[in-house]
Short mmCIF file of C-alpha atoms in Angstrom, two decimals:
data_model
loop_
_atom_site.label_atom_id
_atom_site.label_comp_id
_atom_site.label_asym_id
_atom_site.label_seq_id
_atom_site.Cartn_x
_atom_site.Cartn_y
_atom_site.Cartn_z
CA UNK P 220 0.58 27.83 -36.48
CA UNK P 221 -0.40 30.97 -38.38
CA UNK P 222 -4.11 30.16 -38.68
CA UNK P 223 -4.37 29.20 -35.01
CA UNK P 224 -2.34 32.17 -33.77
CA UNK P 225 -4.43 34.56 -35.83
CA UNK P 226 -7.70 32.99 -34.62
CA UNK P 227 -6.52 33.22 -31.01
CA UNK P 228 -5.37 36.84 -31.43
CA UNK P 229 -8.61 37.85 -33.12
CA UNK P 230 -10.77 36.14 -30.47
CA UNK P 231 -8.85 37.82 -27.66
CA UNK P 232 -9.17 41.24 -29.32
CA UNK P 233 -12.91 40.85 -29.83
CA UNK P 234 -13.32 39.93 -26.16
CA UNK P 235 -12.03 43.37 -25.20
CA UNK P 236 -8.56 42.94 -23.77
CA UNK P 237 -7.14 41.43 -20.61
CA UNK P 238 -7.09 42.81 -17.04
CA UNK P 239 -3.69 42.91 -15.39
CA UNK P 240 -4.69 40.57 -12.57
CA UNK P 241 -5.84 37.08 -13.44
CA UNK P 242 -6.30 33.81 -11.58
CA UNK P 243 -4.52 31.15 -13.64
CA UNK P 244 -5.67 27.61 -14.35
CA UNK P 245 -3.77 24.88 -16.17
CA UNK P 246 -6.18 22.95 -18.38
CA UNK P 247 -4.95 19.50 -19.47
CA UNK P 248 -5.60 18.11 -22.93
CA UNK P 249 -8.60 16.06 -21.73
CA UNK P 250 -10.49 18.73 -19.72
CA UNK P 251 -11.63 20.82 -22.67
CA UNK P 252 -14.79 22.33 -21.21
CA UNK P 253 -15.88 25.50 -19.46
CA UNK P 254 -18.81 23.71 -17.82
CA UNK P 255 -16.68 22.26 -15.01
CA UNK P 256 -14.29 23.64 -12.40
CA UNK P 257 -13.24 27.29 -12.07
CA UNK P 258 -14.09 28.02 -15.71
CA UNK P 259 -17.73 27.19 -14.99
CA UNK P 260 -18.08 29.46 -11.95
CA UNK P 261 -15.71 32.39 -12.16
CA UNK P 262 -15.92 35.51 -14.32
CA UNK P 263 -13.99 34.69 -17.52
CA UNK P 264 -12.53 38.21 -17.47
CA UNK P 265 -10.76 37.37 -14.21
CA UNK P 266 -9.35 34.05 -15.44
CA UNK P 267 -6.37 32.97 -17.44
CA UNK P 268 -5.70 29.47 -18.71
CA UNK P 269 -2.46 27.78 -19.63
CA UNK P 270 -2.65 25.27 -22.47
CA UNK P 271 0.36 23.18 -23.43
CA UNK P 272 1.03 21.52 -26.76
CA UNK P 273 3.56 18.79 -26.02
CA UNK P 274 5.22 17.18 -29.07
CA UNK P 275 7.26 14.97 -26.72
CA UNK P 276 4.09 13.32 -25.40
CA UNK P 277 2.75 12.90 -28.91
CA UNK P 278 6.00 11.19 -29.88
CA UNK P 279 6.33 9.11 -26.71
CA UNK P 280 4.48 6.23 -28.37
CA UNK P 281 3.57 5.58 -32.01
CA UNK P 282 0.10 7.03 -31.58
CA UNK P 283 -2.36 6.71 -34.44
CA UNK P 284 -2.21 9.94 -36.48
CA UNK P 285 -5.99 10.31 -36.20
CA UNK P 286 -5.68 10.32 -32.42
CA UNK P 287 -2.96 12.96 -32.45
CA UNK P 288 -5.01 15.18 -34.75
CA UNK P 289 -8.18 14.66 -32.68
CA UNK P 290 -6.56 15.79 -29.43
CA UNK P 291 -4.65 18.71 -30.92
CA UNK P 292 -7.45 20.21 -33.00
CA UNK P 293 -9.83 20.05 -30.03
CA UNK P 294 -7.19 21.67 -27.81
CA UNK P 295 -6.74 24.53 -30.26
CA UNK P 296 -10.45 25.02 -30.81
CA UNK P 297 -10.94 25.10 -27.04
CA UNK P 298 -8.27 27.82 -26.75
CA UNK P 299 -10.08 30.02 -29.26
CA UNK P 300 -13.46 29.37 -27.63
CA UNK P 301 -12.12 30.50 -24.26
CA UNK P 302 -10.48 33.59 -25.73
CA UNK P 303 -13.86 34.57 -27.18
CA UNK P 304 -15.33 34.39 -23.66
CA UNK P 305 -12.73 36.86 -22.41
CA UNK P 306 -10.45 34.29 -20.76
CA UNK P 307 -6.75 35.13 -21.16
CA UNK P 308 -5.05 32.24 -22.97
CA UNK P 309 -1.39 31.35 -22.76
CA UNK P 310 -0.41 28.74 -25.32
CA UNK P 311 2.93 27.06 -24.90
CA UNK P 312 4.70 24.46 -27.04
CA UNK P 313 7.04 22.49 -24.78
CA UNK P 314 8.56 19.06 -24.29
CA UNK P 315 6.85 18.69 -20.91
CA UNK P 316 3.77 19.93 -19.12
CA UNK P 317 5.61 20.71 -15.90
CA UNK P 318 8.06 23.30 -17.28
CA UNK P 319 5.47 25.82 -18.58
CA UNK P 320 3.42 25.46 -15.38
CA UNK P 321 6.51 26.14 -13.27
CA UNK P 322 7.42 29.18 -15.39
CA UNK P 323 3.91 30.59 -14.94
CA UNK P 324 3.84 29.85 -11.21
CA UNK P 325 7.13 31.69 -10.71
CA UNK P 326 5.61 34.69 -12.45
CA UNK P 327 2.10 34.84 -10.94
CA UNK P 328 2.10 32.48 -7.97
CA UNK P 329 0.45 29.06 -7.57
CA UNK P 330 -1.53 27.78 -10.54
CA UNK P 331 -4.73 25.75 -10.16
CA UNK P 332 -5.91 22.70 -12.08
CA UNK P 333 -8.54 20.00 -11.75
CA UNK P 334 -6.91 16.67 -10.96
CA UNK P 335 -5.49 14.96 -14.03
CA UNK P 336 -7.40 11.89 -15.16
CA UNK P 337 -4.28 10.19 -16.48
CA UNK P 338 -1.87 8.72 -13.95
CA UNK P 339 0.96 9.54 -16.35
CA UNK P 340 0.25 13.27 -16.05
CA UNK P 341 -0.33 13.14 -12.29
CA UNK P 342 3.11 11.59 -11.84
CA UNK P 343 4.78 14.26 -13.98
CA UNK P 344 3.14 17.10 -12.08
CA UNK P 345 3.52 15.65 -8.56
CA UNK P 346 6.74 17.63 -7.81
CA UNK P 347 4.96 20.89 -8.63
CA UNK P 348 2.14 19.97 -6.24
CA UNK P 349 4.63 19.01 -3.56
CA UNK P 350 6.51 22.30 -3.88
CA UNK P 351 3.36 24.45 -3.79
CA UNK P 352 3.46 25.65 -7.40
CA UNK P 353 0.32 23.75 -8.40
CA UNK P 354 -2.94 23.47 -6.48
CA UNK P 355 -5.03 20.44 -7.43
CA UNK P 356 -8.81 20.71 -7.31
CA UNK P 357 -11.25 17.79 -7.58
CA UNK P 358 -11.97 16.62 -11.13
CA UNK P 359 -15.64 17.48 -11.57
CA UNK P 360 -16.12 15.42 -14.72
CA UNK P 361 -16.53 12.12 -12.90
CA UNK P 362 -20.04 10.98 -12.04
CA UNK P 363 -19.13 8.92 -8.98
CA UNK P 364 -17.14 9.39 -5.81
CA UNK P 365 -14.57 7.48 -3.82
CA UNK P 366 -17.38 6.73 -1.38
CA UNK P 367 -19.35 5.06 -4.17
CA UNK P 368 -16.39 2.85 -4.94
CA UNK P 369 -15.77 2.14 -1.27
CA UNK P 370 -19.21 0.52 -1.17
CA UNK P 371 -17.66 -2.28 -3.25
CA UNK P 372 -15.49 -3.18 -0.27
CA UNK P 373 -12.11 -4.82 -0.58
CA UNK P 374 -10.98 -6.44 -3.84
CA UNK P 375 -11.94 -8.35 -5.85
CA UNK P 376 -14.18 -5.56 -7.11
CA UNK P 377 -17.30 -6.14 -9.17
CA UNK P 378 -18.82 -3.66 -11.57
CA UNK P 379 -22.38 -4.91 -11.20
CA UNK P 380 -22.41 -4.18 -7.46
CA UNK P 381 -20.86 -0.76 -8.05
CA UNK P 382 -23.38 -0.01 -10.80
CA UNK P 383 -26.41 -0.95 -8.70
CA UNK P 384 -25.15 1.21 -5.84
CA UNK P 385 -24.64 4.21 -8.11
CA UNK P 386 -28.00 3.79 -9.81
CA UNK P 387 -29.68 3.82 -6.40
CA UNK P 388 -27.78 6.91 -5.29
CA UNK P 389 -28.31 8.91 -8.46
CA UNK P 390 -31.85 7.75 -9.16
CA UNK P 391 -31.04 7.25 -12.83
CA UNK P 392 -33.52 4.85 -14.45
CA UNK P 393 -35.08 4.30 -11.02
CA UNK P 394 -38.71 4.63 -9.94
CA UNK P 395 -39.76 4.40 -6.33
CA UNK P 396 -36.42 2.88 -5.39
CA UNK P 397 -36.80 0.14 -8.02
CA UNK P 398 -34.94 -0.12 -11.32
CA UNK P 399 -37.02 0.82 -14.35
CA UNK P 400 -38.29 -2.35 -16.01
CA UNK P 401 -37.64 -4.40 -12.87
CA UNK P 402 -33.96 -5.12 -13.60
CA UNK P 403 -30.74 -3.18 -13.20
CA UNK P 404 -29.24 -4.71 -16.35
CA UNK P 405 -30.70 -5.73 -19.69
CA UNK P 406 -27.35 -7.03 -20.92
CA UNK P 407 -28.77 -10.49 -21.48
CA UNK P 408 -31.32 -9.06 -23.92
CA UNK P 409 -28.79 -6.94 -25.81
CA UNK P 410 -27.06 -9.77 -27.66
CA UNK P 411 -28.80 -10.04 -31.00
CA UNK P 412 -26.68 -10.56 -34.11
CA UNK P 413 -27.24 -8.01 -36.88
CA UNK P 414 -28.59 -9.58 -40.09
CA UNK P 415 -28.32 -6.50 -42.30
CA UNK P 416 -31.47 -4.66 -41.27
CA UNK P 417 -32.11 -2.01 -40.07
CA UNK P 418 -29.34 -0.23 -41.93
CA UNK P 419 -26.73 1.39 -39.69
CA UNK P 420 -26.59 5.17 -40.06
CA UNK P 421 -23.83 6.88 -42.01
CA UNK P 422 -21.34 8.52 -39.65
CA UNK P 423 -21.34 12.34 -39.84
CA UNK P 424 -18.56 14.06 -41.77
CA UNK P 425 -17.15 17.40 -40.70
CA UNK P 426 -15.82 20.16 -42.96
CA UNK P 427 -12.28 20.87 -41.68
CA UNK P 428 -11.79 24.55 -40.87
CA UNK P 429 -8.48 26.38 -41.05
CA UNK P 430 -7.48 25.28 -37.54
CA UNK P 431 -8.09 21.61 -38.28
CA UNK P 432 -6.37 21.82 -41.67
CA UNK P 433 -3.32 23.31 -39.98
CA UNK P 434 -3.30 20.52 -37.39
CA UNK P 435 -3.58 17.89 -40.12
CA UNK P 436 -0.58 19.37 -41.92
CA UNK P 437 1.41 19.47 -38.69
CA UNK P 438 0.66 15.83 -37.83
CA UNK P 439 1.39 14.63 -41.35
CA UNK P 440 4.71 16.46 -41.32
CA UNK P 441 5.93 16.12 -37.74
CA UNK P 442 4.64 12.59 -37.13
CA UNK P 443 4.91 11.12 -40.60
CA UNK P 444 6.35 7.89 -39.19
CA UNK P 445 3.28 7.23 -37.04
CA UNK P 446 0.78 4.60 -38.19
CA UNK P 447 -2.80 4.95 -39.35
CA UNK P 448 -4.85 6.99 -41.79
CA UNK P 449 -5.61 10.62 -41.02
CA UNK P 450 -9.13 11.50 -42.17
CA UNK P 451 -9.75 15.24 -41.58
CA UNK P 452 -13.49 14.94 -42.26
CA UNK P 453 -13.77 12.43 -39.39
CA UNK P 454 -12.50 14.94 -36.82
CA UNK P 455 -15.21 16.64 -34.72
CA UNK P 456 -13.23 19.63 -33.45
CA UNK P 457 -15.52 22.50 -32.46
CA UNK P 458 -18.32 22.51 -29.93
CA UNK P 459 -20.71 22.69 -32.88
CA UNK P 460 -19.17 19.49 -34.25
CA UNK P 461 -19.55 17.77 -30.89
CA UNK P 462 -23.20 18.78 -30.67
CA UNK P 463 -23.82 17.57 -34.19
CA UNK P 464 -22.30 14.16 -33.45
CA UNK P 465 -24.33 13.85 -30.26
CA UNK P 466 -27.57 14.78 -32.04
CA UNK P 467 -26.80 12.14 -34.68
CA UNK P 468 -26.13 9.55 -31.98
CA UNK P 469 -29.39 10.29 -30.19
CA UNK P 470 -31.48 10.41 -33.36
CA UNK P 471 -29.93 7.66 -35.47
CA UNK P 472 -28.16 5.21 -33.15
CA UNK P 473 -29.89 4.96 -29.80
CA UNK P 474 -33.10 3.25 -30.91
CA UNK P 475 -31.28 0.12 -32.10
CA UNK P 476 -28.15 0.37 -29.93
CA UNK P 477 -29.35 -1.98 -27.20
CA UNK P 478 -30.47 -4.90 -29.36
CA UNK P 479 -27.27 -4.89 -31.43
CA UNK P 480 -24.84 -3.71 -28.77
CA UNK P 481 -22.79 -6.92 -29.03
CA UNK P 482 -23.20 -7.51 -32.77
CA UNK P 483 -20.25 -7.34 -35.18
CA UNK P 484 -20.20 -6.81 -38.93
CA UNK P 485 -17.67 -6.43 -41.71
CA UNK P 486 -20.11 -3.94 -43.26
CA UNK P 487 -19.96 -1.44 -40.40
CA UNK P 488 -17.25 -0.85 -37.82
CA UNK P 489 -19.70 0.74 -35.41
CA UNK P 490 -23.22 -0.41 -36.30
CA UNK P 491 -25.38 1.54 -33.83
CA UNK P 492 -22.67 2.56 -31.36
CA UNK P 493 -22.62 6.30 -30.78
CA UNK P 494 -18.88 6.91 -31.40
CA UNK P 495 -18.77 9.65 -28.76
CA UNK P 496 -16.23 8.03 -26.41
CA UNK P 497 -13.32 10.19 -27.58
CA UNK P 498 -15.30 13.40 -27.12
CA UNK P 499 -16.51 12.28 -23.70
CA UNK P 500 -12.96 11.44 -22.60
CA UNK P 501 -11.82 14.89 -23.77
CA UNK P 502 -14.87 16.44 -22.04
CA UNK P 503 -16.10 18.07 -25.22
CA UNK P 504 -19.28 16.19 -24.33
CA UNK P 505 -19.85 15.87 -20.61
CA UNK P 506 -20.51 12.41 -19.14
CA UNK P 507 -23.27 13.78 -16.90
CA UNK P 508 -25.01 15.40 -19.84
CA UNK P 509 -24.98 12.37 -22.17
CA UNK P 510 -26.20 10.04 -19.42
CA UNK P 511 -28.98 12.45 -18.52
CA UNK P 512 -30.00 12.90 -22.15
CA UNK P 513 -30.15 9.17 -22.80
CA UNK P 514 -31.94 8.30 -19.55
CA UNK P 515 -34.62 10.87 -20.34
CA UNK P 516 -35.00 9.97 -24.00
CA UNK P 517 -37.76 7.96 -25.62
CA UNK P 518 -35.40 5.19 -26.73
CA UNK P 519 -36.18 1.57 -25.77
CA UNK P 520 -35.27 0.74 -22.19
CA UNK P 521 -32.66 -1.81 -23.27
CA UNK P 522 -30.83 0.89 -25.24
CA UNK P 523 -31.08 3.47 -22.47
CA UNK P 524 -29.92 1.08 -19.78
CA UNK P 525 -27.13 -0.32 -21.95
CA UNK P 526 -25.76 3.15 -22.62
CA UNK P 527 -26.06 4.23 -18.98
CA UNK P 528 -24.29 1.04 -17.88
CA UNK P 529 -21.35 1.76 -20.18
CA UNK P 530 -20.89 5.35 -18.99
CA UNK P 531 -22.16 5.45 -15.41
CA UNK P 532 -21.15 1.86 -14.73
CA UNK P 533 -18.14 0.53 -16.58
CA UNK P 534 -16.40 3.85 -17.43
CA UNK P 535 -16.57 5.06 -13.84
CA UNK P 536 -15.71 1.64 -12.41
CA UNK P 537 -12.50 1.19 -14.40
CA UNK P 538 -11.34 4.67 -13.45
CA UNK P 539 -11.73 3.85 -9.76
CA UNK P 540 -9.94 0.51 -10.13
CA UNK P 541 -7.07 2.12 -12.00
CA UNK P 542 -6.67 4.83 -9.39
CA UNK P 543 -7.03 2.47 -6.41
CA UNK P 544 -4.30 0.17 -7.77
CA UNK P 545 -1.96 2.94 -8.97
CA UNK P 546 -2.39 1.66 -12.50
CA UNK P 547 -2.24 -1.97 -11.31
CA UNK P 548 1.23 -1.44 -9.84
CA UNK P 549 0.08 -2.68 -6.43
CA UNK P 550 -1.29 -5.98 -7.78
CA UNK P 551 0.33 -8.84 -9.72
CA UNK P 552 0.07 -8.58 -13.49
CA UNK P 553 0.20 -11.33 -16.11
CA UNK P 554 -1.07 -14.03 -13.78
CA UNK P 555 -1.19 -16.48 -16.70
CA UNK P 556 2.45 -15.88 -17.63
CA UNK P 557 1.71 -14.98 -21.26
CA UNK P 558 4.79 -13.85 -23.20
CA UNK P 559 4.13 -14.21 -26.95
CA UNK P 560 5.08 -11.02 -28.86
CA UNK P 561 2.23 -9.19 -30.55
CA UNK P 562 1.98 -10.52 -34.13
CA UNK P 563 2.79 -8.09 -36.98
CA UNK P 564 -0.79 -8.28 -38.27
CA UNK P 565 -1.89 -6.03 -35.41
CA UNK P 566 0.34 -3.29 -36.80
CA UNK P 567 -1.24 -3.55 -40.22
CA UNK P 568 1.24 -6.01 -41.64
CA UNK P 569 0.34 -8.88 -43.92
CA UNK P 570 -3.16 -10.31 -43.33
CA UNK P 571 -3.41 -13.09 -40.76
CA UNK P 572 -5.81 -15.14 -42.87
CA UNK P 573 -8.44 -14.86 -40.10
CA UNK P 574 -11.11 -12.64 -41.64
CA UNK P 575 -12.46 -11.50 -38.26
CA UNK P 576 -9.07 -10.27 -37.09
CA UNK P 577 -8.01 -8.77 -40.41
CA UNK P 578 -11.26 -6.85 -40.76
CA UNK P 579 -11.10 -5.27 -37.31
CA UNK P 580 -7.41 -4.41 -37.64
CA UNK P 581 -8.18 -2.67 -40.93
CA UNK P 582 -10.99 -0.73 -39.23
CA UNK P 583 -8.65 0.40 -36.47
CA UNK P 584 -5.86 1.68 -38.70
CA UNK P 585 -8.41 3.38 -40.96
CA UNK P 586 -10.50 5.01 -38.20
CA UNK P 587 -8.66 4.69 -34.85
CA UNK P 588 -11.90 3.06 -33.74
CA UNK P 589 -13.89 -0.12 -33.45
CA UNK P 590 -16.65 -0.84 -30.96
CA UNK P 591 -16.26 -2.60 -27.63
CA UNK P 592 -17.16 -6.14 -28.67
CA UNK P 593 -14.68 -6.25 -31.54
CA UNK P 594 -12.07 -4.96 -29.10
CA UNK P 595 -12.91 -7.65 -26.57
CA UNK P 596 -13.99 -10.69 -28.56
CA UNK P 597 -11.78 -10.35 -31.65
CA UNK P 598 -8.63 -8.35 -30.92
CA UNK P 599 -8.23 -9.34 -27.26
CA UNK P 600 -9.64 -12.84 -27.73
CA UNK P 601 -7.22 -13.78 -30.50
CA UNK P 602 -4.33 -12.29 -28.53
CA UNK P 603 -5.30 -14.32 -25.46
CA UNK P 604 -5.56 -17.52 -27.47
CA UNK P 605 -2.04 -16.82 -28.79
CA UNK P 606 -0.75 -16.13 -25.24
CA UNK P 607 0.28 -12.60 -26.26
CA UNK P 608 2.04 -10.57 -23.59
CA UNK P 609 -0.84 -8.56 -22.04
CA UNK P 610 1.29 -5.43 -21.65
CA UNK P 611 2.19 -5.51 -25.35
CA UNK P 612 -1.49 -5.74 -26.25
CA UNK P 613 -2.38 -2.96 -23.81
CA UNK P 614 0.24 -0.65 -25.28
CA UNK P 615 -1.08 -1.42 -28.77
CA UNK P 616 -4.62 -0.43 -27.76
CA UNK P 617 -3.22 2.70 -26.13
CA UNK P 618 -1.66 3.95 -29.35
CA UNK P 619 -4.24 2.63 -31.82
CA UNK P 620 -7.53 3.97 -30.43
CA UNK P 621 -8.65 7.57 -30.50
CA UNK P 622 -10.37 7.25 -27.10
CA UNK P 623 -7.58 5.43 -25.21
CA UNK P 624 -6.00 6.97 -22.11
CA UNK P 625 -4.18 5.11 -19.36
CA UNK P 626 -7.07 5.10 -16.87
CA UNK P 627 -9.42 3.39 -19.33
CA UNK P 628 -7.19 1.32 -21.60
CA UNK P 629 -5.21 -0.45 -18.88
CA UNK P 630 -8.25 -1.76 -16.97
CA UNK P 631 -10.03 -2.61 -20.22
CA UNK P 632 -7.15 -4.70 -21.57
CA UNK P 633 -5.22 -5.89 -18.50
CA UNK P 634 -8.36 -6.37 -16.42
CA UNK P 635 -11.01 -7.53 -18.86
CA UNK P 636 -9.49 -8.18 -22.27
CA UNK P 637 -6.69 -10.48 -21.10
CA UNK P 638 -7.52 -11.57 -17.52
CA UNK P 639 -3.98 -10.41 -16.77
CA UNK P 640 -4.86 -9.39 -13.19
CA UNK P 641 -7.02 -12.42 -12.55
CA UNK P 642 -10.30 -11.94 -10.70
CA UNK P 643 -9.37 -8.48 -9.39
CA UNK P 644 -12.13 -6.80 -11.43
CA UNK P 645 -13.70 -9.50 -13.63
CA UNK P 646 -15.05 -12.94 -12.85
CA UNK P 647 -13.63 -14.94 -15.77
CA UNK P 648 -11.42 -14.71 -18.85
CA UNK P 649 -13.32 -13.54 -21.93
CA UNK P 650 -12.18 -16.14 -24.42
CA UNK P 651 -14.12 -17.99 -27.09
CA UNK P 652 -13.71 -20.21 -30.11
CA UNK P 653 -15.15 -19.66 -33.56
CA UNK P 654 -18.75 -20.21 -32.43
CA UNK P 655 -19.06 -16.80 -30.77
CA UNK P 656 -17.50 -14.93 -33.69
CA UNK P 657 -19.74 -16.76 -36.17
CA UNK P 658 -22.88 -16.24 -34.09
CA UNK P 659 -22.39 -12.54 -33.42
CA UNK P 660 -20.75 -11.45 -36.68
CA UNK P 661 -20.49 -12.09 -40.39
CA UNK P 662 -16.74 -12.24 -40.95
CA UNK P 663 -16.76 -16.03 -41.21
CA UNK P 664 -18.64 -15.82 -44.52
CA UNK P 665 -15.61 -14.32 -46.25
CA UNK P 666 -12.97 -16.34 -44.41
CA UNK P 667 -10.84 -19.14 -45.85
CA UNK P 668 -11.58 -21.10 -42.66
CA UNK P 669 -14.97 -22.68 -42.01
CA UNK P 670 -16.21 -21.75 -38.52
CA UNK P 671 -17.32 -25.30 -37.67
CA UNK P 672 -14.85 -27.36 -39.67
CA UNK P 673 -11.46 -25.69 -39.95
CA UNK P 674 -11.27 -22.44 -37.97
CA UNK P 675 -8.26 -22.62 -35.61
CA UNK P 676 -9.90 -20.44 -32.96
CA UNK P 677 -11.82 -23.37 -31.50
CA UNK P 678 -8.86 -25.74 -30.94
CA UNK P 679 -6.88 -22.72 -29.75
CA UNK P 680 -9.62 -22.05 -27.21
CA UNK P 681 -9.32 -25.58 -25.82
CA UNK P 682 -5.52 -25.31 -25.84
CA UNK P 683 -5.78 -22.07 -23.87
CA UNK P 684 -7.92 -23.74 -21.21
CA UNK P 685 -5.47 -26.65 -21.05
CA UNK P 686 -2.36 -24.48 -20.73
CA UNK P 687 -3.87 -22.36 -17.98
CA UNK P 688 -5.86 -25.06 -16.21
CA UNK P 689 -3.89 -24.59 -13.00
CA UNK P 690 -4.87 -20.93 -12.62
CA UNK P 691 -8.38 -21.22 -14.04
CA UNK P 692 -9.32 -24.18 -11.84
CA UNK P 693 -9.63 -21.70 -8.99
CA UNK P 694 -11.98 -19.41 -10.96
CA UNK P 695 -15.64 -20.22 -10.25
CA UNK P 696 -17.01 -18.98 -13.56
CA UNK P 697 -14.45 -21.02 -15.52
CA UNK P 698 -15.72 -24.29 -14.05
CA UNK P 699 -18.12 -25.04 -16.87
CA UNK P 700 -15.47 -24.35 -19.52
CA UNK P 701 -12.99 -26.65 -17.78
CA UNK P 702 -15.59 -29.42 -17.55
CA UNK P 703 -15.88 -29.25 -21.32
CA UNK P 704 -12.11 -29.55 -21.58
CA UNK P 705 -12.13 -32.64 -19.37
CA UNK P 706 -14.49 -34.34 -21.81
CA UNK P 707 -12.11 -33.73 -24.69
CA UNK P 708 -9.99 -36.74 -25.64
CA UNK P 709 -6.23 -36.82 -25.19
CA UNK P 710 -5.79 -36.99 -28.96
CA UNK P 711 -7.96 -33.91 -29.47
CA UNK P 712 -6.07 -32.02 -26.77
CA UNK P 713 -2.75 -32.87 -28.39
CA UNK P 714 -4.12 -31.61 -31.70
CA UNK P 715 -5.39 -28.44 -30.00
CA UNK P 716 -1.89 -27.71 -28.80
CA UNK P 717 -0.37 -28.42 -32.19
CA UNK P 718 -2.80 -26.00 -33.85
CA UNK P 719 -1.93 -23.33 -31.29
CA UNK P 720 1.78 -23.74 -31.89
CA UNK P 721 1.38 -23.68 -35.66
CA UNK P 722 -0.84 -20.60 -35.71
CA UNK P 723 1.48 -18.77 -33.35
CA UNK P 724 4.48 -19.67 -35.52
CA UNK P 725 2.88 -18.52 -38.77
CA UNK P 726 1.49 -15.24 -37.39
CA UNK P 727 4.78 -14.45 -35.63
CA UNK P 728 6.53 -14.67 -38.99
CA UNK P 729 4.13 -12.13 -40.50
CA UNK P 730 2.81 -14.70 -42.97
CA UNK P 731 -0.82 -15.35 -43.85
CA UNK P 732 -2.34 -18.45 -42.30
CA UNK P 733 -4.03 -20.93 -44.67
CA UNK P 734 -6.10 -24.03 -43.92
CA UNK P 735 -3.32 -26.19 -45.35
CA UNK P 736 -0.95 -24.85 -42.68
CA UNK P 737 -2.84 -26.61 -39.89
CA UNK P 738 -2.24 -30.17 -38.74
CA UNK P 739 -4.94 -32.67 -39.59
CA UNK P 740 -7.56 -33.25 -36.92
CA UNK P 741 -7.55 -36.70 -35.25
#
């Protein structure tokens, strides 16, 4: 860590030394800002921060190497930034977060921190809180309160009700108590497929500095068995990098974001999505700031509202659900009883033969990213149609995506992507046949399967509804889908099931599916 240690030493020296008495704050890996909490209010010359680099956490799961590098280089840049302000920085490399905090508390007395966003970290640090070594302050990065969530009442919880309540309270995109444009949501308008124009903007590239280069070398050496491609020029690490990415998002993405929010393309993994989710979750960009900037921008209302709904609505909602259910531990999981292992194709094995799936998987292992519709309507949809174990899929998302932390990935996949917790937080399973993929994307053009004649996703969709008819018959918003199933002949339903079994068998073996592998239609 010679480059980092030297940068930290130099920054501390330039700040003019350290007083003997400091108030110490532990800053987790995802609270990398001095615009919140004690760092935002107290004289930096009276503060010290403890930062922990934890190889054991990095190795706990086979995290994408791009994700590991993203978190670590931002953590190190934050350390140097705080040293320049005059904050005393203690950097520890340890196999836990609790041990360095306990060592510091025994030396200087109780240490403060804002509440950890991740349940996993809260559980690890709970004994320190219980024993008085760690004082937990409110996490000031969230935009909504427990009282906001309480307005939703008892479960099942619904995001749209939560979102309307928060819009009214905050006044965002509101005029005279009414939503701007007369509607709270323009989601129904934001579903245009992208036909190739306007051209999506090129994603910014960042020149890796010495700190980032050192992190890249560390990850490539210490975590060489982890999956994914590490692209140093795709790592926004400094505050200047974060500001540059946000300026690009505002200037180049926001105008067309709303119209093409749900569009998919093999030519662009992000289209007009802003790609800031990882920086927001690390608090290099503050949620309050990006929402305010977008709401006050001159972008079309559909784009502004769509962005605000994602951050102020869905992001906040899933955090509350996750916390209220102790990470879904107080509610039944896997209500559909799905147990199929995750097929090797998800880990970058041999292609599945389904161009939509293969393209998105390639995007993920290249970039640790794809936008929310490809996550929901390709990766999660195919997994649901295969009856993949929802926990296996959730854990895959957790390791594969640069922006995934437990509080967001578990609700997104268990709650929405797989309907694993039933109607607790969503009103229906998000499943579809080939028609949706063909309508909203262009992958079908390069696929061996014809979307209307031979694609297995459609019979697999009907087979899914048939297998889970007992559970779904009690779901109001599944009624229309089940009526369609009832009109399907017995011969077609038998064929649907045979296609499902054959596709599951082939993909489980790691082989590539071909049209000739499927049974003939009746």
